[in-house]
Tab-separated table of C-alpha atoms and ligand atoms in Angstrom:
chain	number	residue	atom	x	y	z
A	1	MET	CA	-5.203	-16.533	-6.919
A	2	GLN	CA	-3.817	-18.992	-9.472
A	3	LEU	CA	-6.456	-21.013	-11.345
A	4	SER	CA	-5.686	-24.640	-12.188
A	5	PRO	CA	-5.782	-25.645	-15.894
A	6	ARG	CA	-9.156	-27.333	-15.353
A	7	GLN	CA	-10.566	-24.263	-13.609
A	8	GLN	CA	-9.383	-22.158	-16.547
A	9	GLN	CA	-11.152	-24.553	-18.936
A	10	ILE	CA	-14.358	-24.236	-16.921
A	11	VAL	CA	-14.184	-20.435	-16.988
A	12	ALA	CA	-13.643	-20.546	-20.767
A	13	ILE	CA	-16.664	-22.829	-21.248
A	14	VAL	CA	-18.883	-20.660	-19.056
A	15	LYS	CA	-17.682	-17.538	-20.846
A	16	ARG	CA	-18.556	-19.087	-24.208
A	17	SER	CA	-21.782	-20.898	-23.336
A	18	GLY	CA	-23.082	-19.528	-20.028
A	19	PRO	CA	-25.529	-19.791	-18.444
A	20	ILE	CA	-24.719	-23.473	-18.490
A	21	THR	CA	-25.514	-26.296	-16.062
A	22	SER	CA	-22.874	-28.312	-14.260
A	23	ARG	CA	-24.082	-31.400	-16.161
A	24	GLN	CA	-23.349	-29.698	-19.504
A	25	ILE	CA	-19.928	-28.514	-18.310
A	26	ALA	CA	-19.144	-32.043	-17.073
A	27	GLU	CA	-20.146	-33.485	-20.454
A	28	GLU	CA	-17.880	-31.065	-22.342
A	29	LEU	CA	-14.955	-32.019	-20.120
A	30	ASN	CA	-15.742	-35.748	-20.084
A	31	LEU	CA	-16.010	-35.727	-16.317
A	32	THR	CA	-18.622	-36.664	-13.749
A	33	ARG	CA	-20.499	-33.857	-11.990
A	34	ALA	CA	-19.002	-35.035	-8.702
A	35	ALA	CA	-15.471	-34.628	-10.049
A	36	LEU	CA	-16.316	-31.108	-11.138
A	37	ARG	CA	-17.866	-29.997	-7.861
A	38	PRO	CA	-14.691	-28.881	-6.009
A	39	ASP	CA	-13.589	-26.690	-8.943
A	40	LEU	CA	-17.035	-25.126	-9.276
A	41	ALA	CA	-17.031	-24.452	-5.530
A	42	VAL	CA	-13.673	-22.671	-5.778
A	43	LEU	CA	-14.792	-20.601	-8.758
A	44	THR	CA	-18.052	-19.512	-7.144
A	45	MET	CA	-16.530	-18.845	-3.736
A	46	SER	CA	-13.812	-16.695	-5.250
A	47	GLY	CA	-16.495	-14.662	-7.032
A	48	ILE	CA	-15.458	-15.559	-10.593
A	49	LEU	CA	-18.599	-17.566	-11.369
A	50	GLU	CA	-22.146	-17.235	-10.091
A	51	ALA	CA	-24.732	-19.997	-9.971
A	52	ARG	CA	-28.500	-19.765	-10.045
A	53	PRO	CA	-30.833	-22.761	-9.511
A	54	ARG	CA	-32.444	-24.016	-12.730
A	55	VAL	CA	-30.351	-21.521	-14.732
A	56	GLY	CA	-26.802	-22.709	-14.234
A	57	TYR	CA	-23.395	-21.107	-14.049
A	58	PHE	CA	-22.516	-17.739	-15.558
A	59	LEU	CA	-19.617	-15.302	-15.290
A	60	SER	CA	-19.894	-13.072	-12.256
A	61	SER	CA	-21.087	-9.560	-12.914
A	62	LYS	CA	-18.511	-8.506	-10.337
A	63	PRO	CA	-15.239	-8.528	-12.237
A	64	SER	CA	-12.308	-10.147	-10.479
A	65	GLN	CA	-10.599	-6.752	-10.772
A	66	ALA	CA	-13.058	-5.594	-8.112
A	67	LEU	CA	-12.010	-8.506	-5.921
A	68	VAL	CA	-8.377	-7.425	-6.211
A	69	ALA	CA	-9.362	-3.877	-5.237
A	70	GLU	CA	-11.230	-5.187	-2.195
A	71	GLU	CA	-8.164	-7.103	-1.041
A	72	ILE	CA	-5.917	-4.061	-1.475
A	73	LYS	CA	-8.288	-1.856	0.540
A	74	LYS	CA	-7.929	-4.259	3.485
A	75	ILE	CA	-4.161	-3.664	3.822
A	76	LYS	CA	-3.398	-1.143	6.567
A	77	VAL	CA	-0.411	1.189	6.885
A	78	GLY	CA	0.445	-0.581	10.146
A	79	ASP	CA	0.919	-3.866	8.215
A	80	VAL	CA	3.657	-2.491	5.976
A	81	LYS	CA	5.184	0.625	7.578
A	82	GLY	CA	8.937	0.939	8.070
A	83	LEU	CA	10.970	2.267	10.976
A	84	PRO	CA	11.054	6.049	11.356
A	85	ARG	CA	14.367	7.748	10.524
A	86	VAL	CA	14.481	10.841	12.671
A	87	ILE	CA	16.711	13.817	13.385
A	88	ARG	CA	16.408	16.712	15.844
A	89	ALA	CA	15.465	20.166	14.536
A	90	SER	CA	18.593	21.597	16.185
A	91	ALA	CA	20.882	19.264	14.179
A	92	SER	CA	22.848	20.975	11.421
A	93	VAL	CA	22.024	20.642	7.733
A	94	TYR	CA	25.470	19.005	7.394
A	95	ASP	CA	24.521	16.337	9.965
A	96	ALA	CA	21.188	15.815	8.212
A	97	ILE	CA	22.987	15.121	4.925
A	98	VAL	CA	25.375	12.658	6.626
A	99	ASN	CA	22.391	11.035	8.342
A	100	MET	CA	20.558	10.619	5.059
A	101	PHE	CA	23.562	8.746	3.622
A	102	ILE	CA	24.094	6.594	6.726
A	103	GLU	CA	20.431	5.662	7.036
A	104	ASP	CA	20.127	5.263	3.244
A	105	VAL	CA	16.812	7.135	3.103
A	106	GLY	CA	15.484	10.043	1.073
A	107	THR	CA	13.357	11.627	3.777
A	108	LEU	CA	14.116	12.336	7.419
A	109	MET	CA	11.453	13.063	10.020
A	110	VAL	CA	12.359	15.957	12.296
A	111	VAL	CA	11.318	15.512	15.936
A	112	ASP	CA	11.606	17.349	19.254
A	113	GLU	CA	13.250	15.849	22.340
A	114	GLU	CA	10.107	13.811	23.083
A	115	GLY	CA	9.904	12.279	19.614
A	116	HIS	CA	7.023	14.524	18.525
A	117	LEU	CA	6.844	15.506	14.880
A	118	GLU	CA	8.164	18.974	14.043
A	119	GLY	CA	8.920	18.688	10.350
A	120	VAL	CA	10.174	16.737	7.356
A	121	LEU	CA	13.475	17.026	5.481
A	122	SER	CA	13.734	15.814	1.902
A	123	ARG	CA	16.717	15.551	-0.430
A	124	LYS	CA	15.672	18.700	-2.263
A	125	ASP	CA	15.430	20.682	0.978
A	126	LEU	CA	19.066	19.797	1.688
A	127	LEU	CA	20.211	20.459	-1.895
A	128	LYS	CA	18.539	23.870	-1.718
A	129	ALA	CA	20.455	24.643	1.468
A	130	ALA	CA	23.689	23.356	-0.116
A	131	ILE	CA	23.488	25.584	-3.196
A	132	GLY	CA	22.516	28.550	-1.009
A	133	GLY	CA	26.153	28.920	-0.023
A	134	GLY	CA	25.684	29.190	3.760
A	135	ASN	CA	27.694	27.331	6.393
A	136	LEU	CA	25.993	23.929	6.484
A	137	GLN	CA	27.720	22.981	9.760
A	138	LYS	CA	26.099	25.960	11.484
A	139	MET	CA	22.728	26.063	9.720
A	140	PRO	CA	20.050	24.216	11.740
A	141	ALA	CA	17.826	21.695	9.930
A	142	SER	CA	14.778	23.636	11.167
A	143	VAL	CA	15.625	26.446	8.716
A	144	VAL	CA	15.118	24.266	5.610
A	145	MET	CA	12.576	21.645	6.713
A	146	THR	CA	8.880	21.677	5.879
A	147	ARG	CA	7.252	22.229	9.254
A	148	MET	CA	4.101	21.403	11.142
A	149	PRO	CA	1.195	21.877	10.642
A	150	ASN	CA	1.934	21.488	6.922
A	151	ILE	CA	3.049	17.866	7.167
A	152	ILE	CA	0.945	15.226	5.452
A	153	CYS	CA	0.765	12.213	7.796
A	154	THR	CA	-0.766	8.783	7.950
A	155	THR	CA	-1.742	6.448	10.802
A	156	PRO	CA	-1.336	2.680	11.311
A	157	GLU	CA	-5.126	2.258	10.949
A	158	GLU	CA	-5.347	4.076	7.618
A	159	SER	CA	-5.571	1.919	4.488
A	160	VAL	CA	-2.416	1.833	2.364
A	161	LEU	CA	-4.578	2.847	-0.601
A	162	THR	CA	-5.629	6.110	1.098
A	163	ALA	CA	-2.037	6.807	2.176
A	164	ALA	CA	-0.733	6.121	-1.353
A	165	ARG	CA	-3.326	8.558	-2.712
A	166	LYS	CA	-1.942	11.221	-0.320
A	167	ILE	CA	1.592	10.583	-1.643
A	168	ILE	CA	0.375	11.117	-5.214
A	169	GLU	CA	-1.885	14.115	-4.497
A	170	HIS	CA	0.682	15.997	-2.425
A	171	GLU	CA	3.633	14.951	-4.615
A	172	VAL	CA	5.829	13.778	-1.739
A	173	ASP	CA	8.023	10.690	-1.374
A	174	ALA	CA	7.193	9.743	2.213
A	175	LEU	CA	4.610	10.124	4.966
A	176	PRO	CA	5.361	9.979	8.689
A	177	VAL	CA	3.219	7.360	10.435
A	178	VAL	CA	1.950	9.032	13.591
A	179	ARG	CA	-0.348	8.630	16.563
A	180	PRO	CA	-1.804	11.410	18.698
A	181	VAL	CA	-0.215	12.036	22.080
A	182	ASP	CA	-2.626	11.626	25.023
A	183	GLY	CA	-3.712	14.913	26.493
A	184	GLN	CA	-1.586	16.985	24.126
A	185	ALA	CA	-3.750	18.220	21.289
A	186	LYS	CA	-1.845	18.804	18.032
A	187	LYS	CA	1.179	16.732	19.223
A	188	LEU	CA	1.972	13.682	17.116
A	189	GLU	CA	4.338	10.867	18.012
A	190	VAL	CA	6.301	9.498	15.047
A	191	ILE	CA	6.058	5.696	15.021
A	192	GLY	CA	7.050	4.857	11.450
A	193	ARG	CA	7.227	5.946	7.852
A	194	LEU	CA	5.522	5.004	4.642
A	195	THR	CA	7.440	5.683	1.430
A	196	LYS	CA	7.100	5.131	-2.295
A	197	THR	CA	9.488	2.191	-1.821
A	198	THR	CA	7.135	0.635	0.750
A	199	ILE	CA	4.279	0.840	-1.752
A	200	THR	CA	6.436	-0.523	-4.586
A	201	ARG	CA	7.524	-3.472	-2.432
A	202	LEU	CA	3.906	-4.216	-1.541
A	203	PHE	CA	2.940	-4.006	-5.224
A	204	VAL	CA	5.613	-6.578	-6.125
A	205	GLU	CA	4.558	-8.881	-3.266
A	206	LEU	CA	0.911	-8.677	-4.343
A	207	GLY	CA	1.881	-9.346	-7.951
A	208	GLU	CA	3.901	-12.370	-6.924
A	209	GLY	CA	1.083	-13.589	-4.690
A	210	ARG	CA	3.134	-13.269	-1.490
A	211	SER	CA	1.030	-10.692	0.400
B	301	LIG	P1	12.491	15.264	-2.891
B	301	LIG	O1	12.956	16.537	-2.276
B	301	LIG	O2	13.543	14.183	-2.798
B	301	LIG	O3	11.908	15.432	-4.255
B	301	LIG	P2	9.802	15.141	-1.789
B	301	LIG	O4	9.145	15.228	-3.137
B	301	LIG	O5	9.242	14.187	-0.801
B	301	LIG	O6	11.323	14.732	-1.931
B	301	LIG	O7	9.819	16.567	-1.127
B	301	LIG	C1	9.383	17.747	-1.768
B	301	LIG	C2	9.030	18.796	-0.718
B	301	LIG	O8	7.923	18.364	0.062
B	301	LIG	C3	10.153	19.096	0.285
B	301	LIG	O9	10.202	20.487	0.536
B	301	LIG	C4	9.749	18.327	1.541
B	301	LIG	O10	10.180	18.986	2.741
B	301	LIG	C5	8.248	18.331	1.452
B	301	LIG	N1	7.672	17.099	2.030
B	301	LIG	C6	8.160	15.851	1.958
B	301	LIG	N2	7.344	14.971	2.602
B	301	LIG	C7	6.314	15.702	3.085
B	301	LIG	C8	5.135	15.382	3.842
B	301	LIG	N3	4.849	14.135	4.221
B	301	LIG	N4	4.294	16.395	4.165
B	301	LIG	C9	4.556	17.664	3.767
B	301	LIG	N5	5.639	18.027	3.066
B	301	LIG	C10	6.518	17.067	2.724
């Protein structure tokens, strides 16, 4: 939220002299109380100022940092997730490398014929296979991928904050976005992906006030 110059002046006055009545603020700014009312309404509704009858206005005990955190917690993975980039476990490591270039991604999700998650392939997995000296055209991706049940996933309903924490804690670049398959315990359908780039883009949008 961008405060107007007058709203910034009001916050400065309240910071310096609060608790202070609206009459006193109006006097300092050479305005009528009526002219001040919309700005005071904005500042109290946004949680920056608090008002108490017969006391006046004072800076909110809840810092606006907390308000930012509350807004961030409301953003769900489903609001920002990207399309899944998938490959079959039977595909060769060579094809996986080509796929990574064509799709311009750093992580591929490995799925079975029904689109259910089997594993994850990262750049390092493929580099490891490449320096191993084997025949990359013949080596199946399943040999080098990280496989289920060791895959860290997220869901569209999860908050982006929780998912971002998983990325940091598990030191990975991307999480498959999944949903359980009806009647098939342990099976997960891949419906998207959440990457460090997704989070960075969101961060920039929030910073620029676009999200
Ligand atoms: P890079 O290899 O480019 O550094 P990562 O840090 O994401 O990429 O991958 C490191 C290792 O973690 C790889 O072996 C990869 O298979 C594995 N990995 C990547 N994403 C996940 C995930 N969501 N869950 C579990 N393991 C993962």
